[in-house]
GROMACS .gro file of C-alpha atoms in nm:
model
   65
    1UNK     CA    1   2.117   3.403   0.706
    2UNK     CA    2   2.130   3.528   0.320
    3UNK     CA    3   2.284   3.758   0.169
    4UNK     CA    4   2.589   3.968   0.229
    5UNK     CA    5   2.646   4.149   0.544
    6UNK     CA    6   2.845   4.445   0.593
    7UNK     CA    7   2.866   4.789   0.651
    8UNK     CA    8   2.908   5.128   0.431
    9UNK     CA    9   3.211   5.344   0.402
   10UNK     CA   10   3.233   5.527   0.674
   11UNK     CA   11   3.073   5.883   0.652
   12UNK     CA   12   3.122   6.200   0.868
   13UNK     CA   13   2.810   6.294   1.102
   14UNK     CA   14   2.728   6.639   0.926
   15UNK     CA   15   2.644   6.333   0.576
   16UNK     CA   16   2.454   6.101   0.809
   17UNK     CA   17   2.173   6.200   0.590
   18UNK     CA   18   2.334   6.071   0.253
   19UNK     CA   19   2.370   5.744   0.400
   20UNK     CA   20   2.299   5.436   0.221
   21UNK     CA   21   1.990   5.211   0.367
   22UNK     CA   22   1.947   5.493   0.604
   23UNK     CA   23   1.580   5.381   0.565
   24UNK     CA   24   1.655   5.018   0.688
   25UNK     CA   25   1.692   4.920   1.005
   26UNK     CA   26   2.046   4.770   1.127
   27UNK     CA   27   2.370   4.774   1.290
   28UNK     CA   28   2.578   5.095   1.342
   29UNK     CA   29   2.932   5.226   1.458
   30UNK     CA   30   2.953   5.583   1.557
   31UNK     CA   31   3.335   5.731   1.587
   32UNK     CA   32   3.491   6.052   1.683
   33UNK     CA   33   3.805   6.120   1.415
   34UNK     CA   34   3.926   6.372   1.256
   35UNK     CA   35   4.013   6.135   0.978
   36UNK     CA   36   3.793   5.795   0.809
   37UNK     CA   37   3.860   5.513   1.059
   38UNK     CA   38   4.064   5.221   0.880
   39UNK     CA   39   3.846   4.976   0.985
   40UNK     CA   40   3.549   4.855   1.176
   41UNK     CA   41   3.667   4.658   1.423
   42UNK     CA   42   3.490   4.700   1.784
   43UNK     CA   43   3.868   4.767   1.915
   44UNK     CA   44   3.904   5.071   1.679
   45UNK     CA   45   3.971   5.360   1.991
   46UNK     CA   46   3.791   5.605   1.743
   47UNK     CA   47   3.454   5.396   1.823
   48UNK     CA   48   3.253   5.536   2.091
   49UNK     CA   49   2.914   5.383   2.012
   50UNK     CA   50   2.795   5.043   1.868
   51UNK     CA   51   2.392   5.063   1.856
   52UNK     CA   52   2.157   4.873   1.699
   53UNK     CA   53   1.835   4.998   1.528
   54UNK     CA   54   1.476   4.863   1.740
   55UNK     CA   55   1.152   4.875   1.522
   56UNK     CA   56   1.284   5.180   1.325
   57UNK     CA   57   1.539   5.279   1.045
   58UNK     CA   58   1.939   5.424   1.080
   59UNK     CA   59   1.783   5.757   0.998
   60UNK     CA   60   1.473   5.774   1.261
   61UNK     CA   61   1.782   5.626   1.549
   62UNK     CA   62   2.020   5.870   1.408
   63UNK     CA   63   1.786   6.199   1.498
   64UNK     CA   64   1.763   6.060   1.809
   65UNK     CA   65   2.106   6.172   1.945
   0.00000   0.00000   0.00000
């Protein structure tokens, strides 16, 4: 693999539409805070969905739910 991978700051679900590369496809983490997780770690109790995007971008997945 090339390049860097990683993900974004974390941003709140009412800014899902400001996200950056929300028109590639990829991995995502959605949590339930009422603060920024610290971190992204899969153990992070405010993490209540790991998805991955299937033949379409963050965006398209994200109207889905």
């Amino acid at each position: 693999m090339q390049g860097e991978v990683g993900f974004c700051e974390w941003h709140p679900w009412s800014g899902r539409s400001e996200i950056p590369g929300r028109n590639l496809p990829g991995v995502y983490f959605i949590a339930r805070s009422k603060k920024k997780p610290d971190n992204f770690r899969v153990n992070n109790d405010f993490i209540i969905y790991i998805g991955e995007t299937t033949g379409q971008t963050l965006a398209d997945r994200l109207r889905q739910f």
